[in-house]
Amino acid sequence: MEFRLLGPLEVVAGNEIVRIPAAKHRALLAALLLRANQVVPSSELITQLWGEDPPSSARTTLQGYVLRLRRTLGPVILTRNSGYLIEVGEDALDLKRFERLVERSKVAEAEGELPQAARLLHTALALWRGPALSDVGSDWMHRVEAPRLAELRGRTLHRRAEIDLRLGKHAEVIGELTVLVAENPLDEGFSAQLMLALHRCGRRAEALEVYRQARRMLVEELGVEPGAELRRREQEVLRAEPEQVRPRAAEPLRAPHVLPPDIADFIGRSEEAASLRAELRPDPGGCSPKVITVVGMAGVGKTALAVHVAHGLREQFPDGQLFARLRTANGPASPAEVLGRFLRLLGMVGSHLPEDVEQLAELFRDRLSGRRVLLVLDDAVDAAQVRPLLPGDGGCAVLVTGRNRLTGLTGRSIDLDVLTEEQAIDLLGEITGVARISAEPEAARVLVRRCGLLPLALRIAAARLRSRPQRTVAWLADELADEHRRLDRLVTGDLAVRASIGLSEQGLDDECRRALRLLSAVKVPNYPAWLSAAVLDRSPEQTERIIDELLDAQLLEDAGGSARVRFHNLVRIYAEEQLELAPEPVLERALPAMVRAAEERGAHLPSRSWNGCAPREKPSSGLEWFIAEQPVLVGAVRQAAATGDAESAWRLTSALTGYLDLRGDWDDWRRTHCWALSACRSAEDWHGAARMSYGLGLLAAARDRYPQGARWFARALSGWRSLGARSEQGHAWIGIGDMHHQLSDLRRASRCFRRAATTFAEIGDERGAAWARMSLALVHRDRGERDQALESLLRTIEDFDRLGDTYSATEARFFLALTYNRWERPEEALSCAETARTAFAEMGARLKELRCQRVLGHALASSGDPDAAQPLLEECVREFRDQGDTFSEAVSLWSLGELIRRHRGPADAVEVLTKACSLFTAAGVPTWRRRAAASLHSALRG
């Protein structure tokens, strides 16, 4: 995602503009972006949005604005104790890019590289699209920030004009300076620069007219005479004769076209090719050549794309198309060697060429001046290798390819990714024959995936198939199934994936090579910064440098988020091969680090966690972390279980469970528990096995599989009895009791809950005792013992509040709302349900928020407001169905059916209530089935 402040505020995702129509939302976003990656206190944001006299609700309204921006932009805005912070990548904000380019220009100027300084300033100023913040509705910003940014742009314009004049580009700057003088008539600097440019072009009278107009404006508007610089320029014009510009004699120039042959079966990349063709068109009046870099991993098809595009631009570059490979098997090509070859192709005799690379570069630029030539520089190593090869004329263009990110090189960069699955299959068909691939569509899909959708690997696979016409596509897909031998089989002739990746690795130092090996040992889909540091056993700062180098070398891919990376599958296989040659105990560091991180963050989650710790930070602190790291932690559980590290497997799973419960992610809940339980049984870790059995019981309960849940809880109880774990036994008794309760066996449920209460009382576990009391209260309710139920529920809420257990207190309020609903006390039910729904929403517990919403809808209908209730209940039905929560879907349908029966007409309710009865039967809850059946019977009677 890209943010733009230098003009109207814009947010761009991909090629699409993200609309932020609300004025206050734009103002808030602009305020955060102006101090990107820094905490902006809420008090300052309130001042910037509402001025010195904000409304009393400003802080609450600000929180709402932040929430809406997060929904639009994703989790880039973070909450901190004193305010908010927006995380923005280095190149994702135009203001940061502008400031960085200006600073680099100062360095270039100090080192005497004036052409480079000028190019950097031109690139920086091209980022401006108009007055900064022009559509941001904040008086404070228009009064403070907009003038500051305008002054910054003005200083930069002055510097660029000054450097262009020092480079002798007098004629080129006249047009722009004329416009700047008209827009800024009181700016003496622009007037002085325009006078100098006109004078050196021999336009003496026009230079003096600029002075006279500037003096008239200063006297009339400010009542002052021109300053010393403007008066000095006037005297120089009056004294000096106009400088004559000598026309340069044209030299004969050959028009070499030395591109490699185009690829006849070029497939895909149509958007990239069209974009390159459009941007690389020559601009003879431009001040510098267009430079575009195509960056991608080894074998991704950078050269093929560049050569294909260059062939299509031959008519636009009639004076020549030059090509050079900048990386060979012997190492990087020297700029002097490449320049010498280019100059000879352009008609210069070799004995006349200087040896110094700077002199060669000057001669090359002079040779191309005024001509239209396209350069293709393939597989560049770094910007320093490319910079001497750049022309100095806007009529030329340069297309660079590289495995490394060529930081420091001006112009646009395009990241080339692997092909889509459809493009990869098309490429196979183009080379081997469409009919052959179409005959085995599933095998073709498997084959392209095992090639990692990498064009080089696909071409090798296609060549092997073409040379074996009797073999099937499935045969080759099976050949590549074994990862340990896959790179051995991706070889044909002089093409080899392993060699191509190895060439990228050659440019790394030993530390980066080690990092590539070690990361491959941890089988997770991506690597966040904290995990990379643990794997490499290096400081965060050292890790960041190493990861950046691997990213620049295209041996790792950016996986989104902050410093999160991943492997391409074939690079991972290559790195695993290297690890076998130099093994190191990686998992012994990585898995404990993941356990510590997950347990620490899990303690911040507002859920029914094992230890019952109250969240020490905002609920979003742990939740946002788990959202980002869920795939990593699930992958770690699987690897820990597979490698026999049972303790890491069950501890990671336990830390994940609270988050998975909040999100309703039953699939990962089941997978992680089953993997960890198997590992615990193999390792005879009976405590871990009991914990995993208990977690599977909770999952069965959440999925309305009550007999199954009772069996899992019983296994957990048996394990904990053998270990003498008293508190754990109490939780298992509550679990078993819940299952009996759901199955309408109130006698057994009550007995289990009392066993749990006794256990918790004996060991002094207040939180466990509160859970047991709440469970018993619901039994009292279902027995019709209203006073006991209400007293117990209210006391339970007080106890959880006293213990600081927000989640459990909210659960109790939800059950109280259900109870009031059952007793047809809609006003109390509405109040409790709304309080619980708000709390669960703040925690990110969507399923529980929906359950409160269902109670809220039922209470609204009971209180005579069916129009407000119906959309709430319909949303509950849809979302519970999507989540696979059968019981909650059935209850929502029953509530909706009751609403329709009472307020819309009995006949309209029959279909809804019939569906509710069917779902209650599937869930195995006879009490609810009877309740829904009674409603259906009433609807059928009319």
PDB file of N, CA, C and O in Angstrom, residues 514-515 517-522 527 530-538 584-586 589-590 593-594:
ATOM      1  N   ARG A 514      24.968 -18.557   5.774  1.00  0.00           N
ATOM      2  CA  ARG A 514      24.540 -19.305   6.971  1.00  0.00           C
ATOM      3  C   ARG A 514      23.067 -19.050   7.256  1.00  0.00           C
ATOM      4  O   ARG A 514      22.305 -19.978   7.557  1.00  0.00           O
ATOM      5  N   ALA A 515      22.650 -17.796   7.165  1.00  0.00           N
ATOM      6  CA  ALA A 515      21.252 -17.451   7.442  1.00  0.00           C
ATOM      7  C   ALA A 515      20.309 -18.172   6.497  1.00  0.00           C
ATOM      8  O   ALA A 515      19.264 -18.675   6.907  1.00  0.00           O
ATOM      9  N   ARG A 517      20.724 -21.004   5.038  1.00  0.00           N
ATOM     10  CA  ARG A 517      20.657 -22.415   5.443  1.00  0.00           C
ATOM     11  C   ARG A 517      19.772 -22.591   6.677  1.00  0.00           C
ATOM     12  O   ARG A 517      18.897 -23.451   6.719  1.00  0.00           O
ATOM     13  N   LEU A 518      20.010 -21.780   7.699  1.00  0.00           N
ATOM     14  CA  LEU A 518      19.326 -21.992   8.976  1.00  0.00           C
ATOM     15  C   LEU A 518      17.831 -21.731   8.875  1.00  0.00           C
ATOM     16  O   LEU A 518      17.031 -22.453   9.483  1.00  0.00           O
ATOM     17  N   LEU A 519      17.438 -20.706   8.134  1.00  0.00           N
ATOM     18  CA  LEU A 519      16.007 -20.424   8.010  1.00  0.00           C
ATOM     19  C   LEU A 519      15.268 -21.598   7.376  1.00  0.00           C
ATOM     20  O   LEU A 519      14.111 -21.869   7.716  1.00  0.00           O
ATOM     21  N   SER A 520      15.925 -22.305   6.478  1.00  0.00           N
ATOM     22  CA  SER A 520      15.256 -23.424   5.800  1.00  0.00           C
ATOM     23  C   SER A 520      14.960 -24.576   6.755  1.00  0.00           C
ATOM     24  O   SER A 520      14.146 -25.445   6.447  1.00  0.00           O
ATOM     25  N   ALA A 521      15.602 -24.595   7.930  1.00  0.00           N
ATOM     26  CA  ALA A 521      15.385 -25.682   8.878  1.00  0.00           C
ATOM     27  C   ALA A 521      14.048 -25.566   9.591  1.00  0.00           C
ATOM     28  O   ALA A 521      13.527 -26.551  10.116  1.00  0.00           O
ATOM     29  N   VAL A 522      13.472 -24.361   9.638  1.00  0.00           N
ATOM     30  CA  VAL A 522      12.214 -24.132  10.349  1.00  0.00           C
ATOM     31  C   VAL A 522      11.098 -24.130   9.314  1.00  0.00           C
ATOM     32  O   VAL A 522      11.016 -23.234   8.473  1.00  0.00           O
ATOM     33  N   TYR A 527       8.598 -15.969   7.898  1.00  0.00           N
ATOM     34  CA  TYR A 527       9.477 -15.733   9.032  1.00  0.00           C
ATOM     35  C   TYR A 527       9.367 -14.276   9.474  1.00  0.00           C
ATOM     36  O   TYR A 527       9.893 -13.373   8.802  1.00  0.00           O
ATOM     37  N   TRP A 530      11.131 -11.372  14.615  1.00  0.00           N
ATOM     38  CA  TRP A 530      11.508 -11.958  15.905  1.00  0.00           C
ATOM     39  C   TRP A 530      11.929 -13.421  15.755  1.00  0.00           C
ATOM     40  O   TRP A 530      12.845 -13.883  16.441  1.00  0.00           O
ATOM     41  N   LEU A 531      11.272 -14.150  14.850  1.00  0.00           N
ATOM     42  CA  LEU A 531      11.626 -15.552  14.636  1.00  0.00           C
ATOM     43  C   LEU A 531      12.961 -15.654  13.896  1.00  0.00           C
ATOM     44  O   LEU A 531      13.796 -16.502  14.235  1.00  0.00           O
ATOM     45  N   SER A 532      13.172 -14.808  12.907  1.00  0.00           N
ATOM     46  CA  SER A 532      14.447 -14.831  12.179  1.00  0.00           C
ATOM     47  C   SER A 532      15.613 -14.602  13.131  1.00  0.00           C
ATOM     48  O   SER A 532      16.647 -15.274  13.044  1.00  0.00           O
ATOM     49  N   ALA A 533      15.446 -13.654  14.075  1.00  0.00           N
ATOM     50  CA  ALA A 533      16.522 -13.369  15.031  1.00  0.00           C
ATOM     51  C   ALA A 533      16.796 -14.592  15.905  1.00  0.00           C
ATOM     52  O   ALA A 533      17.963 -14.909  16.206  1.00  0.00           O
ATOM     53  N   ALA A 534      15.737 -15.301  16.323  1.00  0.00           N
ATOM     54  CA  ALA A 534      15.929 -16.494  17.148  1.00  0.00           C
ATOM     55  C   ALA A 534      16.610 -17.606  16.360  1.00  0.00           C
ATOM     56  O   ALA A 534      17.502 -18.293  16.876  1.00  0.00           O
ATOM     57  N   VAL A 535      16.205 -17.802  15.124  1.00  0.00           N
ATOM     58  CA  VAL A 535      16.802 -18.847  14.290  1.00  0.00           C
ATOM     59  C   VAL A 535      18.281 -18.570  14.053  1.00  0.00           C
ATOM     60  O   VAL A 535      19.129 -19.465  14.144  1.00  0.00           O
ATOM     61  N   LEU A 536      18.601 -17.324  13.755  1.00  0.00           N
ATOM     62  CA  LEU A 536      19.983 -16.977  13.413  1.00  0.00           C
ATOM     63  C   LEU A 536      20.855 -16.757  14.637  1.00  0.00           C
ATOM     64  O   LEU A 536      22.083 -16.680  14.517  1.00  0.00           O
ATOM     65  N   ASP A 537      20.213 -16.611  15.817  1.00  0.00           N
ATOM     66  CA  ASP A 537      20.954 -16.336  17.053  1.00  0.00           C
ATOM     67  C   ASP A 537      21.773 -15.057  16.911  1.00  0.00           C
ATOM     68  O   ASP A 537      22.949 -14.997  17.264  1.00  0.00           O
ATOM     69  N   ARG A 538      21.106 -14.020  16.391  1.00  0.00           N
ATOM     70  CA  ARG A 538      21.749 -12.722  16.191  1.00  0.00           C
ATOM     71  C   ARG A 538      20.835 -11.631  16.750  1.00  0.00           C
ATOM     72  O   ARG A 538      19.642 -11.842  16.969  1.00  0.00           O
ATOM     73  N   GLU A 584      23.507 -27.379  11.827  1.00  0.00           N
ATOM     74  CA  GLU A 584      23.570 -26.570  13.043  1.00  0.00           C
ATOM     75  C   GLU A 584      22.262 -26.785  13.808  1.00  0.00           C
ATOM     76  O   GLU A 584      21.198 -26.911  13.195  1.00  0.00           O
ATOM     77  N   PRO A 585      22.297 -26.855  15.153  1.00  0.00           N
ATOM     78  CA  PRO A 585      21.074 -27.120  15.935  1.00  0.00           C
ATOM     79  C   PRO A 585      20.139 -25.912  15.950  1.00  0.00           C
ATOM     80  O   PRO A 585      20.163 -25.084  16.870  1.00  0.00           O
ATOM     81  N   VAL A 586      19.277 -25.826  14.977  1.00  0.00           N
ATOM     82  CA  VAL A 586      18.421 -24.651  14.806  1.00  0.00           C
ATOM     83  C   VAL A 586      17.136 -24.759  15.629  1.00  0.00           C
ATOM     84  O   VAL A 586      16.757 -23.829  16.341  1.00  0.00           O
ATOM     85  N   ARG A 589      16.813 -23.747  19.242  1.00  0.00           N
ATOM     86  CA  ARG A 589      16.660 -22.316  19.540  1.00  0.00           C
ATOM     87  C   ARG A 589      15.291 -21.810  19.129  1.00  0.00           C
ATOM     88  O   ARG A 589      14.646 -21.045  19.854  1.00  0.00           O
ATOM     89  N   ALA A 590      14.859 -22.229  17.951  1.00  0.00           N
ATOM     90  CA  ALA A 590      13.665 -21.622  17.356  1.00  0.00           C
ATOM     91  C   ALA A 590      12.385 -22.002  18.093  1.00  0.00           C
ATOM     92  O   ALA A 590      11.547 -21.141  18.397  1.00  0.00           O
ATOM     93  N   ALA A 593      11.830 -20.333  21.469  1.00  0.00           N
ATOM     94  CA  ALA A 593      11.557 -18.904  21.258  1.00  0.00           C
ATOM     95  C   ALA A 593      10.105 -18.693  20.843  1.00  0.00           C
ATOM     96  O   ALA A 593       9.453 -17.734  21.285  1.00  0.00           O
ATOM     97  N   MET A 594       9.583 -19.581  20.001  1.00  0.00           N
ATOM     98  CA  MET A 594       8.184 -19.459  19.584  1.00  0.00           C
ATOM     99  C   MET A 594       7.232 -19.747  20.745  1.00  0.00           C
ATOM    100  O   MET A 594       6.197 -19.093  20.890  1.00  0.00           O
TER     101      MET A 594
END
